[in-house]
Tab-separated table of C-alpha atoms and ligand atoms in Angstrom:
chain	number	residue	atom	x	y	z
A	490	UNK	CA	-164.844	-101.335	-161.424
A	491	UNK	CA	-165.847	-101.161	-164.898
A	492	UNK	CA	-168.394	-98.117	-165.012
A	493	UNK	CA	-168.335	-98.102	-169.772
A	494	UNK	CA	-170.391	-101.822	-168.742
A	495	UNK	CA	-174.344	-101.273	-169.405
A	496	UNK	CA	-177.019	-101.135	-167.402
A	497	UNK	CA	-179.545	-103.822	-168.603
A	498	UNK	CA	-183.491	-104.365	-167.694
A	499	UNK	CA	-184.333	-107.198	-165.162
A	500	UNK	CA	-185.944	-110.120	-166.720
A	501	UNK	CA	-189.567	-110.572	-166.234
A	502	UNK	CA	-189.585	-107.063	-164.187
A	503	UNK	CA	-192.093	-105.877	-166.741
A	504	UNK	CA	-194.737	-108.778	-165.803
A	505	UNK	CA	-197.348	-108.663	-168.129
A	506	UNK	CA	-200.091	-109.847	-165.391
A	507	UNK	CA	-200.086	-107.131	-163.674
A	508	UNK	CA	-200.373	-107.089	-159.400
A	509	UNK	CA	-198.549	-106.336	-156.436
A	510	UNK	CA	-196.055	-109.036	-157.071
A	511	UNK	CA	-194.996	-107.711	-160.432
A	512	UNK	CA	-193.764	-104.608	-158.526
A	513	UNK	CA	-190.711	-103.547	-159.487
A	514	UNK	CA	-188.109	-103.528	-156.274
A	515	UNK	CA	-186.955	-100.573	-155.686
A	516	UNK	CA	-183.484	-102.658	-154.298
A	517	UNK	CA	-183.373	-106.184	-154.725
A	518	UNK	CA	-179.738	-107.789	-153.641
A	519	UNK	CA	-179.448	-111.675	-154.602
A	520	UNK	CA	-177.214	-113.849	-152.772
A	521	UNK	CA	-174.484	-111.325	-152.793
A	522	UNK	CA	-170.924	-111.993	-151.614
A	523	UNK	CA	-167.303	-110.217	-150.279
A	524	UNK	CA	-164.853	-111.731	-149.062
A	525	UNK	CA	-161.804	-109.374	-147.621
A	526	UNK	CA	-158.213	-110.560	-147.038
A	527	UNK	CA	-156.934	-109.629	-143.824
A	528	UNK	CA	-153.200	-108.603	-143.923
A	529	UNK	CA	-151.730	-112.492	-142.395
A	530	UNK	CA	-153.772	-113.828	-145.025
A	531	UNK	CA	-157.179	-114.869	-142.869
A	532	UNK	CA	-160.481	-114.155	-144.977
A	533	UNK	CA	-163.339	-112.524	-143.650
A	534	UNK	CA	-166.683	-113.221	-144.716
A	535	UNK	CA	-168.444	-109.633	-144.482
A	536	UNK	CA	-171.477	-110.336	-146.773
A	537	UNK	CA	-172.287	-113.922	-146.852
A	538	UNK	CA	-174.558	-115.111	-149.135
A	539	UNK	CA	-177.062	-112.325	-148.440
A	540	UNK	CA	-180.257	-111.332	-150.388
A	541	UNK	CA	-182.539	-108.407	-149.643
A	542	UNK	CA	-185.691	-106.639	-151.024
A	543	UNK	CA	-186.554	-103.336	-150.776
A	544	UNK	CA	-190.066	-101.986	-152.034
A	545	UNK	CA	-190.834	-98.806	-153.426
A	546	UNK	CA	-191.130	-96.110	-150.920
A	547	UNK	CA	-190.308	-98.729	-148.261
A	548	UNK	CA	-187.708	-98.127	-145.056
A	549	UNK	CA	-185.702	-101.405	-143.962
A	550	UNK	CA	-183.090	-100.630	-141.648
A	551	UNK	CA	-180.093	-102.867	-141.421
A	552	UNK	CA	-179.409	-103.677	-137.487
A	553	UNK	CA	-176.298	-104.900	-136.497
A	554	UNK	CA	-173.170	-105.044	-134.174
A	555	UNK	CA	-169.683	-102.952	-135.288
A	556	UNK	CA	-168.620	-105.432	-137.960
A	557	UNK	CA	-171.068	-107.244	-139.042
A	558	UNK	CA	-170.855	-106.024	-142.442
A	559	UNK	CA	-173.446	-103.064	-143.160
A	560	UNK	CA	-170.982	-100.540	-144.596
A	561	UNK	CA	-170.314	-103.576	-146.982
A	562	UNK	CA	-173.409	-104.297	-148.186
A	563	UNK	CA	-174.454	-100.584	-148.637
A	564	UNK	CA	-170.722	-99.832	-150.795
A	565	UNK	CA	-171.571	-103.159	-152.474
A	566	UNK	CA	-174.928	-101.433	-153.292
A	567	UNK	CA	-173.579	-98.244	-154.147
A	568	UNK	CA	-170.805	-99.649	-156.653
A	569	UNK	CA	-168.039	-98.338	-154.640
A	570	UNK	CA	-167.428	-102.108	-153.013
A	571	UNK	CA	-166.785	-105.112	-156.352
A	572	UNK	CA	-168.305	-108.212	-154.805
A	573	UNK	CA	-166.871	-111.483	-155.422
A	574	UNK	CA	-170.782	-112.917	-156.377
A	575	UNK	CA	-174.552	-111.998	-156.538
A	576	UNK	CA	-176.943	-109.809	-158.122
A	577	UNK	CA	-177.726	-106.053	-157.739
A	578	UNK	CA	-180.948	-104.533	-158.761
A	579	UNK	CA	-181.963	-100.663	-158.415
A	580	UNK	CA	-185.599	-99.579	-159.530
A	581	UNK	CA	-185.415	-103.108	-162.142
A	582	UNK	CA	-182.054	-102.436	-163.284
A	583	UNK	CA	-179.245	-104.690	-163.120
A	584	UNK	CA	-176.099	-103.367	-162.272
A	585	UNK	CA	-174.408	-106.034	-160.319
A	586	UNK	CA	-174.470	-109.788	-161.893
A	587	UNK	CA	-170.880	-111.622	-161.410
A	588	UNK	CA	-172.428	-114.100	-163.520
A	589	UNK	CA	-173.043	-112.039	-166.647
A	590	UNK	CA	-170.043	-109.574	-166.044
A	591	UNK	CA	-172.182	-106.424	-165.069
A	592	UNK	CA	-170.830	-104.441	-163.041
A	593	UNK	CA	-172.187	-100.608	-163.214
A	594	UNK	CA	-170.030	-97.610	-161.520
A	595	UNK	CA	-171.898	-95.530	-158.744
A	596	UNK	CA	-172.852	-92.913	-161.321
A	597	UNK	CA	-174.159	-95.108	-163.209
A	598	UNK	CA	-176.829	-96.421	-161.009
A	599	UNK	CA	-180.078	-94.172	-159.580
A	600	UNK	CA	-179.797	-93.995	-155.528
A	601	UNK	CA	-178.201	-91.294	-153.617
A	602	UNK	CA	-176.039	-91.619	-150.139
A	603	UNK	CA	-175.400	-89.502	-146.872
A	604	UNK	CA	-172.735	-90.617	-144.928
A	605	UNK	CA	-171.468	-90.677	-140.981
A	606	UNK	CA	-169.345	-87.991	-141.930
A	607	UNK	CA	-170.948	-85.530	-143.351
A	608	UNK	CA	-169.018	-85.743	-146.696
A	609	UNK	CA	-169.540	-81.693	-147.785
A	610	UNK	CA	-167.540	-80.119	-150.285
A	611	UNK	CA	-165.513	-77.370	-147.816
A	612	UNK	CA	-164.831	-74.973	-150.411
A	613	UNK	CA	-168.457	-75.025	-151.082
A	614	UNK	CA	-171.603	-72.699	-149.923
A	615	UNK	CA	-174.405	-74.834	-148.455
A	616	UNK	CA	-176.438	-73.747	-151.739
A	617	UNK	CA	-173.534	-75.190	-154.134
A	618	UNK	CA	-173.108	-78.255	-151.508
A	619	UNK	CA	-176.719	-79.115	-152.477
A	620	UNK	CA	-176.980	-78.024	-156.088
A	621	UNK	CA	-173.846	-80.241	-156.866
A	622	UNK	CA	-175.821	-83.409	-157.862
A	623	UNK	CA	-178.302	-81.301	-159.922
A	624	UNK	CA	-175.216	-80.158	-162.064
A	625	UNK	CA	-173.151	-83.010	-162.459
A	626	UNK	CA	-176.504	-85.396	-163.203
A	627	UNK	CA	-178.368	-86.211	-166.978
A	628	UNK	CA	-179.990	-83.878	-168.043
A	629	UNK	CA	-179.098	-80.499	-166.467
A	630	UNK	CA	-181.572	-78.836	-165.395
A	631	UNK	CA	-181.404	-74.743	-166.219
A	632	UNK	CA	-180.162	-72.956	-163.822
A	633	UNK	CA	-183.394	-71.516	-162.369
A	634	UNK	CA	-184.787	-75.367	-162.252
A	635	UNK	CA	-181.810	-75.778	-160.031
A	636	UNK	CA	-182.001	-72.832	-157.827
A	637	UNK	CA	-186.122	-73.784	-156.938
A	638	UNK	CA	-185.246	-77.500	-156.328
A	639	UNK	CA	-182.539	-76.403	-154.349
A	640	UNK	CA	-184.472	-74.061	-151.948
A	641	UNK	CA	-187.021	-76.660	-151.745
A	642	UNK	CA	-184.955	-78.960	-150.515
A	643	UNK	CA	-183.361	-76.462	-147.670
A	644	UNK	CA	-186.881	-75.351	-146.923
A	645	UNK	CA	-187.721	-79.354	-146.374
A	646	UNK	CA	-184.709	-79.566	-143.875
A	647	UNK	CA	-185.249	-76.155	-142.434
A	648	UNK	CA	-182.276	-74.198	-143.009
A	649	UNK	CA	-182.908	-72.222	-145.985
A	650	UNK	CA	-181.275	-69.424	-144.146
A	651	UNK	CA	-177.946	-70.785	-144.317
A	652	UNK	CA	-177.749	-71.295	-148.504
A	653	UNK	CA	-175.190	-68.930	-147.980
A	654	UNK	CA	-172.840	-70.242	-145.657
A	655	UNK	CA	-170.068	-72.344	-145.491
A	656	UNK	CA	-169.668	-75.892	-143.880
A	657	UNK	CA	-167.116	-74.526	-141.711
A	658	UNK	CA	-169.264	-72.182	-140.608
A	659	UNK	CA	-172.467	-74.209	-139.321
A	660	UNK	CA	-172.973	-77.058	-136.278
A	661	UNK	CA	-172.751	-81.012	-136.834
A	662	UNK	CA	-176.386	-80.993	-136.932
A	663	UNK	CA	-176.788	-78.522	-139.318
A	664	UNK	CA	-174.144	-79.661	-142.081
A	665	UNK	CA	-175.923	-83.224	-141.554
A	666	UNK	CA	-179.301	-81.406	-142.925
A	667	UNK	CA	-177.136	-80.006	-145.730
A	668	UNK	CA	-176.322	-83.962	-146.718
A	669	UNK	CA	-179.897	-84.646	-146.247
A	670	UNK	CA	-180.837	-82.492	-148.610
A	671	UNK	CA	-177.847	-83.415	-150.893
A	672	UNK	CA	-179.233	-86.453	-151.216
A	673	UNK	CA	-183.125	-85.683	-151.846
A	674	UNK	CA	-182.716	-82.800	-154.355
A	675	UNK	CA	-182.312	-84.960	-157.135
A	676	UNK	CA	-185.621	-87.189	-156.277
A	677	UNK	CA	-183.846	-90.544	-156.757
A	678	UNK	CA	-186.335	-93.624	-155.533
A	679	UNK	CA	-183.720	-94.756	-153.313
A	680	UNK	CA	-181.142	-93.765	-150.491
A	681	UNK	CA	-178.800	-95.061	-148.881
A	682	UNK	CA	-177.647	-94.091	-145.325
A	683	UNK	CA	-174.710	-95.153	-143.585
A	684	UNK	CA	-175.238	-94.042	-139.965
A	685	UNK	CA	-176.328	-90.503	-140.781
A	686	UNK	CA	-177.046	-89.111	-137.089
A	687	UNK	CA	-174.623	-91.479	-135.207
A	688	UNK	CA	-172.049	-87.913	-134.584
A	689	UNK	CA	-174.638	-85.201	-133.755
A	690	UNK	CA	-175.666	-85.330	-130.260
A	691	UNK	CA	-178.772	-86.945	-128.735
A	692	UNK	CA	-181.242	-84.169	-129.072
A	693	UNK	CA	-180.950	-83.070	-132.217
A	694	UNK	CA	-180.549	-86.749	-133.148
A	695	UNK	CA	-184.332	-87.022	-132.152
A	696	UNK	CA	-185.138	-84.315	-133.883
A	697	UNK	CA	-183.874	-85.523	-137.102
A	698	UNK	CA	-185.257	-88.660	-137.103
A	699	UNK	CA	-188.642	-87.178	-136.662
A	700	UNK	CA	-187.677	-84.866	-139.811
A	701	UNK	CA	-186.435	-88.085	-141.730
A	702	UNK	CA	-189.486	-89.735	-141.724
A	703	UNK	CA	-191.307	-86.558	-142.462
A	704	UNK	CA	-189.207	-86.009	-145.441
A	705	UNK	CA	-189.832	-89.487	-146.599
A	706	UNK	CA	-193.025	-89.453	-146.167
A	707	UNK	CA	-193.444	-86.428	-148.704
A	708	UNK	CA	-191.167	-87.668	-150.987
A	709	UNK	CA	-191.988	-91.261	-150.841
A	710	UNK	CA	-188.206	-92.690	-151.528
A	711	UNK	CA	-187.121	-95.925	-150.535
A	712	UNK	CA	-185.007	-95.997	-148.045
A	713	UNK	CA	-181.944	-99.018	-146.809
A	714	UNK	CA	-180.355	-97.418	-143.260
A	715	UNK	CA	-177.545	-98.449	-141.726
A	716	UNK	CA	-177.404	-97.962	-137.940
A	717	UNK	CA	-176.095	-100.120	-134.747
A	718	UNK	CA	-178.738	-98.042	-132.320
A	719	UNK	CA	-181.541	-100.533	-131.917
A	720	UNK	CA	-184.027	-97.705	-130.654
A	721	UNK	CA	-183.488	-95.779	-133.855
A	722	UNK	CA	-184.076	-98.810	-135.908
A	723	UNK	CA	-186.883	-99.959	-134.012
A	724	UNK	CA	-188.631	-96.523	-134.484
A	725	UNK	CA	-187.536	-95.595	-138.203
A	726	UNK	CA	-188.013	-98.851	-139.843
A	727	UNK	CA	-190.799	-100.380	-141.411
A	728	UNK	CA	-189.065	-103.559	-141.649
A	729	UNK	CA	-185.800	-104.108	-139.689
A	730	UNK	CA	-183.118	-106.800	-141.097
A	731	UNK	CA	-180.361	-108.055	-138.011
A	732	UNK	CA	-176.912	-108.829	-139.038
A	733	UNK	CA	-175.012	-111.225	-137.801
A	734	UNK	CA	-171.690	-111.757	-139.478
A	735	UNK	CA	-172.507	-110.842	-142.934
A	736	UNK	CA	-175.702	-112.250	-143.091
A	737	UNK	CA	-179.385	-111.905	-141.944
A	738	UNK	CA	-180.258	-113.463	-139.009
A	739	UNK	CA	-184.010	-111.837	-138.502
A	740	UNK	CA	-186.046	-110.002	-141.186
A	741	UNK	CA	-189.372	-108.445	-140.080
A	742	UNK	CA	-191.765	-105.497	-138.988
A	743	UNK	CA	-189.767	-103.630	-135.930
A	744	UNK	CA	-192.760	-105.117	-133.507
A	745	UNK	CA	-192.270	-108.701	-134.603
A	746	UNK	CA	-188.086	-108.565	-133.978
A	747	UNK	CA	-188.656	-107.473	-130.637
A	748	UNK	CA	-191.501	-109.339	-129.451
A	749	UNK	CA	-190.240	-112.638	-131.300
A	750	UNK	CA	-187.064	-112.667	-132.063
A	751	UNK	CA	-186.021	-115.492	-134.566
A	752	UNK	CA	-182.690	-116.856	-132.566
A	753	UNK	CA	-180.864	-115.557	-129.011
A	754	UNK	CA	-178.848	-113.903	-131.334
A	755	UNK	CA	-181.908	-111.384	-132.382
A	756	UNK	CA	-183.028	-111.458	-128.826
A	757	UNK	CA	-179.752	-110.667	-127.440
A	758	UNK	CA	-179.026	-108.200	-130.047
A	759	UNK	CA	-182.381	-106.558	-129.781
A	760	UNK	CA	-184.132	-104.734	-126.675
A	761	UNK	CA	-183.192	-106.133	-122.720
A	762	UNK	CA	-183.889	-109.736	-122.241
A	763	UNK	CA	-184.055	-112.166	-119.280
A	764	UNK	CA	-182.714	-115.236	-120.486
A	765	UNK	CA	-181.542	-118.645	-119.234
A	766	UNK	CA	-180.493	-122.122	-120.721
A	767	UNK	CA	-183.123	-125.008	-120.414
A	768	UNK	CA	-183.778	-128.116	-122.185
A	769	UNK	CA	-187.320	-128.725	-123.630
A	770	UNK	CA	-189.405	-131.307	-122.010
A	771	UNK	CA	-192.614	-131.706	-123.666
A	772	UNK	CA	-193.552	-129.707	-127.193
A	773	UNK	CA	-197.328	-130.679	-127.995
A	774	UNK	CA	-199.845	-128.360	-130.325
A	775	UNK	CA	-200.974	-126.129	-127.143
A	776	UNK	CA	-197.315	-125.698	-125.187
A	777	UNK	CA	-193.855	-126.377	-124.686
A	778	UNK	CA	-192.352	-126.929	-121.451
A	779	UNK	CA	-189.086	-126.595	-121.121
A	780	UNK	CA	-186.932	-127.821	-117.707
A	781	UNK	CA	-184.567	-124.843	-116.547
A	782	UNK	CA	-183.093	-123.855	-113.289
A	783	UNK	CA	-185.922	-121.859	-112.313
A	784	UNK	CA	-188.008	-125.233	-112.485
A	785	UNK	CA	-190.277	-125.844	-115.734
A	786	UNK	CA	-191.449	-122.602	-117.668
A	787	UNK	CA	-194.240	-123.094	-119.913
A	788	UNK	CA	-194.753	-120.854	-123.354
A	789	UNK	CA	-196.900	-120.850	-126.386
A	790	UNK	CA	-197.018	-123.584	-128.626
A	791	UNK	CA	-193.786	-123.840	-131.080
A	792	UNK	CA	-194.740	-121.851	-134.343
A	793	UNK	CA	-193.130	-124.133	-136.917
A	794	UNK	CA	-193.265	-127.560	-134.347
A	795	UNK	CA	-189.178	-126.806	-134.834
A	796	UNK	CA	-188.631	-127.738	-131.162
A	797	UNK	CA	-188.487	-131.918	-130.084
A	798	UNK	CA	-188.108	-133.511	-126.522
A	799	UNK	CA	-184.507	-132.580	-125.494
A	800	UNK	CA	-183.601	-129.778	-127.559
A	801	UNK	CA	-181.134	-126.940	-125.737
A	802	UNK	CA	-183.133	-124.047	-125.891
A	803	UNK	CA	-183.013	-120.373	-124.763
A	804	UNK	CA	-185.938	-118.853	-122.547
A	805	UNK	CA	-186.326	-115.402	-122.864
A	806	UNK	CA	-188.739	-112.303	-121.767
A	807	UNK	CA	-188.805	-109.097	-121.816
A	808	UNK	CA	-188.856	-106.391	-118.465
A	809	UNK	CA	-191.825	-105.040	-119.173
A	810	UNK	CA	-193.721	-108.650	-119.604
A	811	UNK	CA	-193.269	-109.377	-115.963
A	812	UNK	CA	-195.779	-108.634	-113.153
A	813	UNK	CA	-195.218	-108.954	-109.226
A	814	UNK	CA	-197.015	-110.199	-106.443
A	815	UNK	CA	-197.138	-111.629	-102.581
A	816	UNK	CA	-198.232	-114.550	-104.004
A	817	UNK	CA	-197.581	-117.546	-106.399
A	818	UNK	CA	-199.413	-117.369	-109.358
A	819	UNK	CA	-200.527	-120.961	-111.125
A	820	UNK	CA	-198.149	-120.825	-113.909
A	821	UNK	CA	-194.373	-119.086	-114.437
A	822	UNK	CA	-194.105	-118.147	-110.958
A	823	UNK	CA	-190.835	-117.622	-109.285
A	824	UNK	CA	-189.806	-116.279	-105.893
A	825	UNK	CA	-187.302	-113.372	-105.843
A	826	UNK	CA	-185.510	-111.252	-103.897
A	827	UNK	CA	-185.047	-107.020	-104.782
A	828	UNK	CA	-181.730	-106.451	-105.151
A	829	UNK	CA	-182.033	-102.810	-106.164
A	830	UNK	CA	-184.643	-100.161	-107.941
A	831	UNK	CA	-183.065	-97.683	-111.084
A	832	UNK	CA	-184.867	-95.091	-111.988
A	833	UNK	CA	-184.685	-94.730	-115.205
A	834	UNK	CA	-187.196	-91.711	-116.416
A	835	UNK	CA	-190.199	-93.082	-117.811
A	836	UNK	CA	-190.059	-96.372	-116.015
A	837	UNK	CA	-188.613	-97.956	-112.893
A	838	UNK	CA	-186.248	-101.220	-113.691
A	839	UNK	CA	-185.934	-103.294	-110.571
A	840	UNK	CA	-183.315	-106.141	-110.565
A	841	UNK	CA	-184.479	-109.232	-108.381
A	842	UNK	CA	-182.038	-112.173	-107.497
A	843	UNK	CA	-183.834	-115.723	-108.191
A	844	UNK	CA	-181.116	-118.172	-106.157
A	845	UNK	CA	-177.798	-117.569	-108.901
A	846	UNK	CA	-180.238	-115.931	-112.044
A	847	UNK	CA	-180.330	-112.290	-111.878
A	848	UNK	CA	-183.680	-110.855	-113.609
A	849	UNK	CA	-184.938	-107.200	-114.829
A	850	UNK	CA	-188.498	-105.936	-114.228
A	851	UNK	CA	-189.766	-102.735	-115.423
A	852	UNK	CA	-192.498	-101.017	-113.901
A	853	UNK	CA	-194.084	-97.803	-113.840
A	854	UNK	CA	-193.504	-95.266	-111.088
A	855	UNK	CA	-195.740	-95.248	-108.690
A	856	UNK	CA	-196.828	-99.048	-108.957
A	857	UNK	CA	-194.778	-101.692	-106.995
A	858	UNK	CA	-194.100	-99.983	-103.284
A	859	UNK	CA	-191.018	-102.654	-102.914
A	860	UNK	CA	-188.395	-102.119	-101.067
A	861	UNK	CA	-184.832	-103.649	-101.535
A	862	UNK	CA	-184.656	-107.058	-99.480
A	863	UNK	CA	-187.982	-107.977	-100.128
A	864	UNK	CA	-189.363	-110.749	-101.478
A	865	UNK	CA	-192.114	-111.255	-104.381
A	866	UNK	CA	-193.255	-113.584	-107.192
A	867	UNK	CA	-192.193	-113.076	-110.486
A	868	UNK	CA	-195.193	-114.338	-113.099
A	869	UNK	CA	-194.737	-114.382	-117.195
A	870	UNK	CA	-197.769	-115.338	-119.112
A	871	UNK	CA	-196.703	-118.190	-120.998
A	872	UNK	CA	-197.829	-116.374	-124.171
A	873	UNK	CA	-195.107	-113.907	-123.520
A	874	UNK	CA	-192.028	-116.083	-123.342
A	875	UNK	CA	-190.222	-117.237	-126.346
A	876	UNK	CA	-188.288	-120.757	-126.423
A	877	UNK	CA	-185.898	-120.610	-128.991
A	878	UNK	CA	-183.142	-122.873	-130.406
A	879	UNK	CA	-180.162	-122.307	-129.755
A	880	UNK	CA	-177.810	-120.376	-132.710
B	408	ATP	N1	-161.079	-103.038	-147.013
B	408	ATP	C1	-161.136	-104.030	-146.114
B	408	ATP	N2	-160.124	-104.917	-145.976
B	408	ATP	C2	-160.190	-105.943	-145.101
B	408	ATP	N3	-161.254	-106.164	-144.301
B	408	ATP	C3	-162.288	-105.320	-144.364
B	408	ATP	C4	-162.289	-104.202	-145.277
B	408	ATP	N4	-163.459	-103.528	-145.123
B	408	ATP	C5	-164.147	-104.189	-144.165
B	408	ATP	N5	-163.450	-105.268	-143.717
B	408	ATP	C6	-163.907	-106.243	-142.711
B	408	ATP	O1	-165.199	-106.701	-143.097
B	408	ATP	C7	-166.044	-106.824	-141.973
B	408	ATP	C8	-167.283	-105.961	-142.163
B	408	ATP	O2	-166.907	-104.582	-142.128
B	408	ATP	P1	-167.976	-103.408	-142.238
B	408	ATP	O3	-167.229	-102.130	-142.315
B	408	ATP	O4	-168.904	-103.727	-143.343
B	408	ATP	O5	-168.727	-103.525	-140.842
B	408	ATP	P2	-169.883	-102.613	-140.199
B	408	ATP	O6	-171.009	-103.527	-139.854
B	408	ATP	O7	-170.180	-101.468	-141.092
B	408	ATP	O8	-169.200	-102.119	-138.826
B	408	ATP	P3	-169.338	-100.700	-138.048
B	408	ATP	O9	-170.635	-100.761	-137.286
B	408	ATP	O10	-168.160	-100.727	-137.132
B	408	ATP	O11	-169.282	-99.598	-139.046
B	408	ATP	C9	-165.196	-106.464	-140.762
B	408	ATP	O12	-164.716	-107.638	-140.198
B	408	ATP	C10	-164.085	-105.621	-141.359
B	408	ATP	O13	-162.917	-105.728	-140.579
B	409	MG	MG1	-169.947	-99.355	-140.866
């Protein structure tokens, strides 16, 4: 990586019109690219033609099975990863183009990083740990600068009591707040994180996240997160992109992923899901019908008329979209037997067996008062199924 190349200005990021659209990004990743050779000599696409904005003080989680590529994208971000084509842009600077030969090193571009592991400098205090950025950036600030902006950012991850210590000498959770405020102390518009609380255990994982978004709130950086925990995306993001082999297969507001899901890969991927094949039998501007084993299930009308007579489809619902009774209902209305009731906390998840199709329904304890063996109907309001194509 060539880190003497310069940083130049986006074109047109200065628009002279003014407006919302003329904001700069504070990431913007065009079409970007990396290939890796496998030892055998089989290529693996890990980004794949993949482009990305990221707004000013804006969270987007990247969602995605081990391998899909989000350690890529972020290093290919970062300027510790050369891809083989695309464009990088941090806060309106270029400093990825393959086209024009730019290709800026990681201290060279403004965005800071906390890692899965934890990254600390061992022979380093917690104070030192934190203060590092502050003294290697441009300008230096004086030393007292650095000492306030350091215990400001302890005091914002609440363990100003432990400037003193060494990693060594404090828990998982607490040398992960020392890389969180690594990473904040030098204000920088954008972080990166690369599963930050995926090895400190569930509790204080919860914690943290709360903290996280506290922290960004305040400080209003922008934020691209790496994670393979769907609940943590779902709660931290504003928008969450899926990944799927290198590429984005569903880009939207946590809400819209789950509830519609752009491809059984996103549905799969994201939240439980009863699903089952079918074949679509009439598509019209108030419904689709599609023909499955269950008989014909009706849902909304197709958003972008995408689905014709005879397309292979997916069905899907989610648990908590399904209501029971000792009757049939006029539409989606399925007899079932109770196979078996989990509780599971803060709901009850009963599986029912519909002749070979196994399906989930959640429920809150206290409603239901079924017992295994019996049999009910299963109803879904058409409005909550989704028919999608399949991948
Ligand atoms: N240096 C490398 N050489 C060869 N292949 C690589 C290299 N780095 C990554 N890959 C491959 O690229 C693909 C994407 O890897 P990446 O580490 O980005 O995945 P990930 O989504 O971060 O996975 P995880 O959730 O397990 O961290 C994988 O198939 C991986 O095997
Ligand atoms: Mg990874």
């Amino acid at each position: 990586m060539s880190s003497a190349q310069a940083v130049a200005s986006v074109p047109g990021a200065e628009d002279p019109l003014g407006g919302p659209s003329a904001r700069v990004a504070a990431l913007e990743v065009v079409n970007l690219q990396k290939r890796f050779r496998r030892a055998g000599g089989t290529v693996v696409k890990a980004v794949d033609e993949l482009s990305l904005r990221v707004d000013p003080g804006e969270f987007v989680v990247l969602l995605g099975p081990s391998g899909c590529g989000k350690t890529t994208l972020l290093r290919s971000v970062a300027g510790l990863e050369h891809p083989d084509a695309g464009k990088v842009s941090i806060g309106g600077q270029t400093v990825f183009d393959s086209e024009r030969g730019i290709n800026a090193g990681p201290e060279h571009r403004n965005f800071s990083m906390v890692f899965q592991s934890y990254a600390l400098w061992p022979h380093m205090s917690v104070f030192n740990n934190v203060a590092y950025p502050l003294r290697n950036g441009r300008p230096r600030p004086s030393r007292s600068e650095i000492r306030e902006q350091v215990n400001t950012a302890l005091q914002q991850v609440g363990i100003a009591e432990l400037a003193d210590q060494y990693p060594n000498q404090i828990s998982g959770g607490q040398q992960q707040r020392v890389a969180l405020a690594r990473a904040v102390v030098k204000g920088d518009d954008l972080v990166l994180f690369d599963e930050p609380l995926s090895n400190v255990d569930a509790k204080v994982r919860d914690q943290l996240r709360y903290e996280l978004l506290a922290m960004q709130d305040r400080l209003g950086f922008a934020a691209l997160y790496v994670t393979h925990d769907q609940a943590e995306a779902l709660q931290l993001a504003d928008r969450v992109a899926v990944l799927g082999e290198g590429s984005i297969r569903h880009l939207g507001p946590p809400g819209e992923v789950y509830s519609r899901p752009a491809s059984p890969y996103v549905a799969n991927f994201v939240g439980t899901a009863n699903t089952l094949q079918g074949r679509v039998v009439t598509s019209d501007a108030s419904e689709v019908v599609v023909e499955t084993t269950l008989g014909q299930i009706v849902g909304p009308p197709p958003s972008a008329a995408d689905l014709v007579d005879g397309d292979d489809v997916m069905v899907m619902w989610r648990p908590e979209r399904t209501t029971t009774s000792s009757q049939e209902q006029a539409t989606n209305s399925w007899p079932a037997t109770l196979v078996r009731s989990s509780f599971m906390g803060s709901y009850i998840e009963d599986l029912y067996q519909a002749d070979e199709l196994s399906l989930l329904v959640w429920r809150s304890e206290g409603s239901g008062g079924v017992s295994d063996g019996d049999t009910r109907w299963l109803t879904v309001e058409p409005a909550d199924i989704r028919v999608l194509k399949q991948d």
